[in-house]
PDB file of C-alpha atoms in Angstrom:
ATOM      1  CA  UNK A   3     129.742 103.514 122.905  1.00  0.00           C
ATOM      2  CA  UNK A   4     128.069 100.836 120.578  1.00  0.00           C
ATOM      3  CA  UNK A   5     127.931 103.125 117.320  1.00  0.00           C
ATOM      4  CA  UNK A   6     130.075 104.981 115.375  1.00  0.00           C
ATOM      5  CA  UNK A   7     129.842 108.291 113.474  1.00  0.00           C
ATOM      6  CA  UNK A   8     132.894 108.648 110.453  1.00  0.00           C
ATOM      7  CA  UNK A   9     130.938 110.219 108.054  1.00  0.00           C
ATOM      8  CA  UNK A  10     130.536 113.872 109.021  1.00  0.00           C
ATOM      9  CA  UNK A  11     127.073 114.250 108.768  1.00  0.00           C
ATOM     10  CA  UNK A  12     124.377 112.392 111.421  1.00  0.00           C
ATOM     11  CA  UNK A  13     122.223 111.660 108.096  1.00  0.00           C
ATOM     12  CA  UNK A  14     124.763 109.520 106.611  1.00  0.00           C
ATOM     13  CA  UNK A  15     125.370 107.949 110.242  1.00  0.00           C
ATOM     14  CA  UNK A  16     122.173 107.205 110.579  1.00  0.00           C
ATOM     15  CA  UNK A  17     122.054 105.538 106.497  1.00  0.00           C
ATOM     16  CA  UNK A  18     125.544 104.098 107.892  1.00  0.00           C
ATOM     17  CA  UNK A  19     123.443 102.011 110.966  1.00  0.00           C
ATOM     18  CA  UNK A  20     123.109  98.970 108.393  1.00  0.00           C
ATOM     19  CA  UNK A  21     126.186  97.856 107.339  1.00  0.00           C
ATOM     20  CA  UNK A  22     127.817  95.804 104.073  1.00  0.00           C
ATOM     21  CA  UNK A  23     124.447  96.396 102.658  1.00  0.00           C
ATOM     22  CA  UNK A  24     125.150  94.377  99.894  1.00  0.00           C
ATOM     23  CA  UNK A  25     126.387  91.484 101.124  1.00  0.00           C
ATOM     24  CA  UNK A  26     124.242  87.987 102.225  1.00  0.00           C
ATOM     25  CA  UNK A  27     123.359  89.372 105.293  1.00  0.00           C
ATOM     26  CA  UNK A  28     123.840  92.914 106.503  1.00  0.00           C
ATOM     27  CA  UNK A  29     124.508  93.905 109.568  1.00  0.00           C
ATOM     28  CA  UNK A  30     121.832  95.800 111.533  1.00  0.00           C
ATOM     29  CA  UNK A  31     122.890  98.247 114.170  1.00  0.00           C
ATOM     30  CA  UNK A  32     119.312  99.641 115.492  1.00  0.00           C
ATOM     31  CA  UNK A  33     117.268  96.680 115.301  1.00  0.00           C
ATOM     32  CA  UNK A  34     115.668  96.806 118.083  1.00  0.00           C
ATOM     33  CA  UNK A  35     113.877 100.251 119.770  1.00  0.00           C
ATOM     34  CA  UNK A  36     116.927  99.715 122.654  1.00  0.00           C
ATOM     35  CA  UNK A  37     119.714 100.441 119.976  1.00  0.00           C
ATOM     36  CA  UNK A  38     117.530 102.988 118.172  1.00  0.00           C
ATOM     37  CA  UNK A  39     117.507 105.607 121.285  1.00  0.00           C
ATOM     38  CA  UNK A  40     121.599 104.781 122.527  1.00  0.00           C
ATOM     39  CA  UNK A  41     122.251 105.778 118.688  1.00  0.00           C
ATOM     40  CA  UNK A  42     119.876 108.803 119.448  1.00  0.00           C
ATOM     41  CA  UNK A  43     121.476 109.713 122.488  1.00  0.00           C
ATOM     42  CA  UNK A  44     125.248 108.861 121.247  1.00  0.00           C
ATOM     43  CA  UNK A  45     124.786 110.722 118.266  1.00  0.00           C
ATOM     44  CA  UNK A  46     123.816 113.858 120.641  1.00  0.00           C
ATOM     45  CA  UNK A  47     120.959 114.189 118.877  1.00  0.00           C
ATOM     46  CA  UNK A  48     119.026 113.929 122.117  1.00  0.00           C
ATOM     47  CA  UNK A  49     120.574 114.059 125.808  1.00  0.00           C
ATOM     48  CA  UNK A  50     117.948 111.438 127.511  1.00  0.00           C
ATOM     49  CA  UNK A  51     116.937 107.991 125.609  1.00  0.00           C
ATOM     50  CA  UNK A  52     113.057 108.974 123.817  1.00  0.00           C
ATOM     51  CA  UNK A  53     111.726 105.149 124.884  1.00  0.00           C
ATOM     52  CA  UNK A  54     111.437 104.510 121.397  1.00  0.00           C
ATOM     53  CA  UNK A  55     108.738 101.386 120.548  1.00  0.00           C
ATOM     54  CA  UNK A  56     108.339  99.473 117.558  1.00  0.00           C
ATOM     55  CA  UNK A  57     105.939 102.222 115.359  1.00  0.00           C
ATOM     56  CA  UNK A  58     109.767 104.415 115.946  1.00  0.00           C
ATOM     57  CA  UNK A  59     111.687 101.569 114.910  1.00  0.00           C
ATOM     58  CA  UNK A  60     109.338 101.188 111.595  1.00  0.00           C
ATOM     59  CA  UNK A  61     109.352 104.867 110.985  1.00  0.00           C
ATOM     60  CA  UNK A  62     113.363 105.005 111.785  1.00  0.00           C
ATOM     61  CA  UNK A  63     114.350 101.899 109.372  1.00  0.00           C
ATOM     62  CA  UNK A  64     111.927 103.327 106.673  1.00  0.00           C
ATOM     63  CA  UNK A  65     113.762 107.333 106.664  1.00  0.00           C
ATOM     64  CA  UNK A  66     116.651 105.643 106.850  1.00  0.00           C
ATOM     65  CA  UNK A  67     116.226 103.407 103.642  1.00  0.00           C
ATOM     66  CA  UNK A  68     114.208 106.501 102.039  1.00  0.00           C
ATOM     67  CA  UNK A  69     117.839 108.784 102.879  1.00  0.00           C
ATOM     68  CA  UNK A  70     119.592 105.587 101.526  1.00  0.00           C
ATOM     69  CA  UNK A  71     117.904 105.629  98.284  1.00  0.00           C
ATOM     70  CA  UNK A  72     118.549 109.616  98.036  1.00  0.00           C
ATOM     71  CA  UNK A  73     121.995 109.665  98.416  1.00  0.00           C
ATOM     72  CA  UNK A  74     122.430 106.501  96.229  1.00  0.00           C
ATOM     73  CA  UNK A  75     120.876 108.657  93.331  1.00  0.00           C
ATOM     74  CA  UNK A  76     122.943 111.371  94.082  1.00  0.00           C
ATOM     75  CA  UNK A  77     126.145 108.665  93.504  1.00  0.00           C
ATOM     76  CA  UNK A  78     124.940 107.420  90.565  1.00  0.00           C
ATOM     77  CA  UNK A  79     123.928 110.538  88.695  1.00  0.00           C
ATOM     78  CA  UNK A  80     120.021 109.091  88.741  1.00  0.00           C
ATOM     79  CA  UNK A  81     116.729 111.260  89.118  1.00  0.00           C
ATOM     80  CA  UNK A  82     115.907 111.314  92.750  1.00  0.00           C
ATOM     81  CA  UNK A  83     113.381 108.468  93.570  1.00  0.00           C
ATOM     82  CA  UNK A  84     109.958 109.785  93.879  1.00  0.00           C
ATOM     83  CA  UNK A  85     108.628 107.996  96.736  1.00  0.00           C
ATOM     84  CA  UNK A  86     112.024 108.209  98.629  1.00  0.00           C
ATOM     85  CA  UNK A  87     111.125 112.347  98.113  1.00  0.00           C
ATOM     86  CA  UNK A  88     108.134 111.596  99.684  1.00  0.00           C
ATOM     87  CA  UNK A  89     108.830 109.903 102.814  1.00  0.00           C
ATOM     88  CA  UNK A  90     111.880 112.239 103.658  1.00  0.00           C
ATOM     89  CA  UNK A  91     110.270 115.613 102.942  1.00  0.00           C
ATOM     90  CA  UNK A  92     107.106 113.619 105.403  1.00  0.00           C
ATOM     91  CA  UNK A  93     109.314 112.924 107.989  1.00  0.00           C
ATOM     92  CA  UNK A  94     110.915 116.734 107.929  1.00  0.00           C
ATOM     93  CA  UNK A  95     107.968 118.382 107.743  1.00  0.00           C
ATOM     94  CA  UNK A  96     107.401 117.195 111.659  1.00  0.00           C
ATOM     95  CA  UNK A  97     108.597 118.990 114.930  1.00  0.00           C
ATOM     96  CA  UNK A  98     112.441 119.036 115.673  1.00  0.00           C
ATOM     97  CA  UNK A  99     114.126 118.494 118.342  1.00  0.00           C
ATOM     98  CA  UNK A 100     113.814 121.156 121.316  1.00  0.00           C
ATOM     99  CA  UNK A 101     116.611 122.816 122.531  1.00  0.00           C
ATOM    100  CA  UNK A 102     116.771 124.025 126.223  1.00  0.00           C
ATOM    101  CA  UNK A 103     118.948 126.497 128.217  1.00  0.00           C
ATOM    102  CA  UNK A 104     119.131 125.902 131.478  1.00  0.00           C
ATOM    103  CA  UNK A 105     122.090 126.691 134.374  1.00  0.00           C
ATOM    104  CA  UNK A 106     123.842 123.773 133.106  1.00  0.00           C
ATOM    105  CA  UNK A 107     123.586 124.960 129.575  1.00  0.00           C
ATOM    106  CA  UNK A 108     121.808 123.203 126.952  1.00  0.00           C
ATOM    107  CA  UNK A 109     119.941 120.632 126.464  1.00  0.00           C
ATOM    108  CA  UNK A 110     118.060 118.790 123.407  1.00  0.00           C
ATOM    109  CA  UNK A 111     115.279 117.008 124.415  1.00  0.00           C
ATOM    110  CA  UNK A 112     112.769 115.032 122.224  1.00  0.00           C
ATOM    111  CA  UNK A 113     110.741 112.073 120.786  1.00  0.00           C
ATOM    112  CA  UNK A 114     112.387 109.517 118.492  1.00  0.00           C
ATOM    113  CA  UNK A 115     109.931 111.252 115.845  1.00  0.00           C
ATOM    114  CA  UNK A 116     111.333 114.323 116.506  1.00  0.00           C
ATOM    115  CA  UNK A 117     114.780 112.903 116.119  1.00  0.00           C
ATOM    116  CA  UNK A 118     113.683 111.348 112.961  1.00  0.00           C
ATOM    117  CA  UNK A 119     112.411 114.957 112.068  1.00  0.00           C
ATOM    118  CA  UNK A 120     115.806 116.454 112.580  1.00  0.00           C
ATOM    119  CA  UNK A 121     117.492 113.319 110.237  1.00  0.00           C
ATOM    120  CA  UNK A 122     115.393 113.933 107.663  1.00  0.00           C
ATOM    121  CA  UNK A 123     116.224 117.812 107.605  1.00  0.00           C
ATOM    122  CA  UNK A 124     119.566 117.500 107.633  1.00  0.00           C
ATOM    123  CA  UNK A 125     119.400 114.919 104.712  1.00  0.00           C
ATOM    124  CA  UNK A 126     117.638 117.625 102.675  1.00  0.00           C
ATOM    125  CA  UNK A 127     120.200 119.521 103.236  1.00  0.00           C
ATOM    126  CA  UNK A 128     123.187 117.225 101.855  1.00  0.00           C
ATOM    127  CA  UNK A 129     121.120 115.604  99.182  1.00  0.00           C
ATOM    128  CA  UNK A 130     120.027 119.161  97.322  1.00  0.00           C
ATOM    129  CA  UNK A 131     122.763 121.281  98.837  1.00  0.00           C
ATOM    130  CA  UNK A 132     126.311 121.859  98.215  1.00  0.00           C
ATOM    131  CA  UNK A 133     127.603 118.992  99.629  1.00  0.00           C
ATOM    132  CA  UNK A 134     125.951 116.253  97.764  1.00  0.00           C
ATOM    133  CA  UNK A 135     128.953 117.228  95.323  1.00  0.00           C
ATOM    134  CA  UNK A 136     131.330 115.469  98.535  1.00  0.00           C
ATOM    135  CA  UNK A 137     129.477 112.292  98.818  1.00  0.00           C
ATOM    136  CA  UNK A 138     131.586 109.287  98.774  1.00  0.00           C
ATOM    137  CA  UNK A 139     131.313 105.471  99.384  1.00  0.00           C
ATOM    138  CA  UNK A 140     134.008 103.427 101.092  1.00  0.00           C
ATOM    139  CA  UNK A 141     136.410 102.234  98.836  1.00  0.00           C
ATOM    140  CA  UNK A 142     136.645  98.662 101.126  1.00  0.00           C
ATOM    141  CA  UNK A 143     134.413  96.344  98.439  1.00  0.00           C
ATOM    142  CA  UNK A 144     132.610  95.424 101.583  1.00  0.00           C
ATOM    143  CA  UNK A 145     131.187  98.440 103.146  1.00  0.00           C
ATOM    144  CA  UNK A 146     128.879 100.774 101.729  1.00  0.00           C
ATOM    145  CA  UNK A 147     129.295 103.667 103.854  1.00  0.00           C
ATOM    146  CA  UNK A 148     128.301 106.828 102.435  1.00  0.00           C
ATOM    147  CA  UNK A 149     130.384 109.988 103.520  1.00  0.00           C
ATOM    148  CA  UNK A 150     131.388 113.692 102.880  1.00  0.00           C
ATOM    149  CA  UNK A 151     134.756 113.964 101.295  1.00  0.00           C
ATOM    150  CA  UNK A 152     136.097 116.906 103.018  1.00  0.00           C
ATOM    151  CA  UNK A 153     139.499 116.089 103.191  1.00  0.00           C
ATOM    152  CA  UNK A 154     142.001 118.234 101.336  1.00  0.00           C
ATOM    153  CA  UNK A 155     142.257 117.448  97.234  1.00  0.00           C
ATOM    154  CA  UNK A 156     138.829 115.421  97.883  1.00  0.00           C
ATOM    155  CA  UNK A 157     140.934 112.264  97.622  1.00  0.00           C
ATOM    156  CA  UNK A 158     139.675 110.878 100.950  1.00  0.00           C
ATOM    157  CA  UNK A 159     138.887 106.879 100.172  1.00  0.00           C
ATOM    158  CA  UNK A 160     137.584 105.272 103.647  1.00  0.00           C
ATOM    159  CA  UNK A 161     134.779 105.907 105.235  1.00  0.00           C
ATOM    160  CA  UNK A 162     137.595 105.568 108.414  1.00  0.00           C
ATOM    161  CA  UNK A 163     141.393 105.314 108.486  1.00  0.00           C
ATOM    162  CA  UNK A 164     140.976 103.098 111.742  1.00  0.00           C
ATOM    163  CA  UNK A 165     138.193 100.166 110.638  1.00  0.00           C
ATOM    164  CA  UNK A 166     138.198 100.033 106.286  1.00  0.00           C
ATOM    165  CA  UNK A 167     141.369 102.492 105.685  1.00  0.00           C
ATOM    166  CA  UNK A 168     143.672 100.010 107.892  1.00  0.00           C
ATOM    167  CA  UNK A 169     141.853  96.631 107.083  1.00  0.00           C
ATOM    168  CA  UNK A 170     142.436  97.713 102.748  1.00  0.00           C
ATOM    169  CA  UNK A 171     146.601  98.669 104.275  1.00  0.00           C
ATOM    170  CA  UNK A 172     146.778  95.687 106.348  1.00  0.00           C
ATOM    171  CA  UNK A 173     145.117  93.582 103.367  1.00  0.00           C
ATOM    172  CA  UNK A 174     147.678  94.809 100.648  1.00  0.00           C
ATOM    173  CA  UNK A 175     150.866  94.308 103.016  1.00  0.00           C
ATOM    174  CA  UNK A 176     149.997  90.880 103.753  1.00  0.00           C
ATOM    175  CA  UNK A 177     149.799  90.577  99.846  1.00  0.00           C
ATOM    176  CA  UNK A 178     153.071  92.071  99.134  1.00  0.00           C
ATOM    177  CA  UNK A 179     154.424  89.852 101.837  1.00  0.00           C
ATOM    178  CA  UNK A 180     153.388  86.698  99.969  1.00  0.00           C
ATOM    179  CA  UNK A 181     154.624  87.708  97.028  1.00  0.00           C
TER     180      UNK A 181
END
């Protein structure tokens, strides 16, 4: 498994696929159409890789930054960014994701557009729904992982107890220690 999925929504995985966005250089996880369908398929948002090319990678990068923007509003308190609207509502106005039943049970089979499609839905959803009142960014100064506080008292402050949670711990014992 090459990605990982902390933030318990695959809309805010998805924002999450560029990492320490503001530092020098931030990390890209789908940079190439490759990594864009093993996030598609490890995410279980489709069961067979879509053979994503470059015009998915463009249209993938773009939601994502669009979803970004959205949910960065939503942090701040700010209007919602017009053009950031735009491309999301676009991109969910498309065809979703089929789902099949078979003997084996189900199946979701797809494009990497309609994958996009079914991103871009669910990011309505936590933007202008209820939980856009649980979004959260990691408290490491590093990352800027966006997530859905739904721990209990909302005091949740890591995107994940095992990469940020224990590096902040691990940080502030070796502190203590020198002191």
């Amino acid at each position: 498994m090459r990605h990982v999925f902390p933030c318990g929504t695959l809309a805010l995985d998805f924002v999450g696929t560029v990492q320490e966005r503001r530092a020098a250089v931030p990390i890209e996880r789908i940079g190439v159409p490759g990594l864009l369908d093993s996030w598609f398929v490890e995410s279980g948002l489709l069961d067979e890789r879509p053979a994503s090319d470059h015009a998915d990678l463009r249209a993938a990068l773009e939601l994502r930054e669009a979803i970004y923007l959205l949910v960065r509003a939503r942090l701040d308190g700010d209007a919602l960014p017009a053009g950031a609207v735009t491309a999301v509502n676009r991109r969910a106005a498309g065809v979703p994701v089929a789902l099949w039943l078979g003997p084996g049970g189900t199946s979701r089979r797809g494009t990497a557009a309609q994958a996009l499609t079914d991103l871009a839905r669910e990011a309505v959803e936590v933007v202008a729904g209820p939980d856009a009142a649980l979004l959260r960014e990691c408290g490491r100064p590093e990352c800027t992982q966006v997530y859905l506080d739904r721990s209990r008292g909302r005091r949740r402050e890591w995107c994940a107890m095992w990469t940020c949670g224990n590096r902040v711990k691990a940080a502030a014992l070796r502190a203590r220690r020198r002191q």
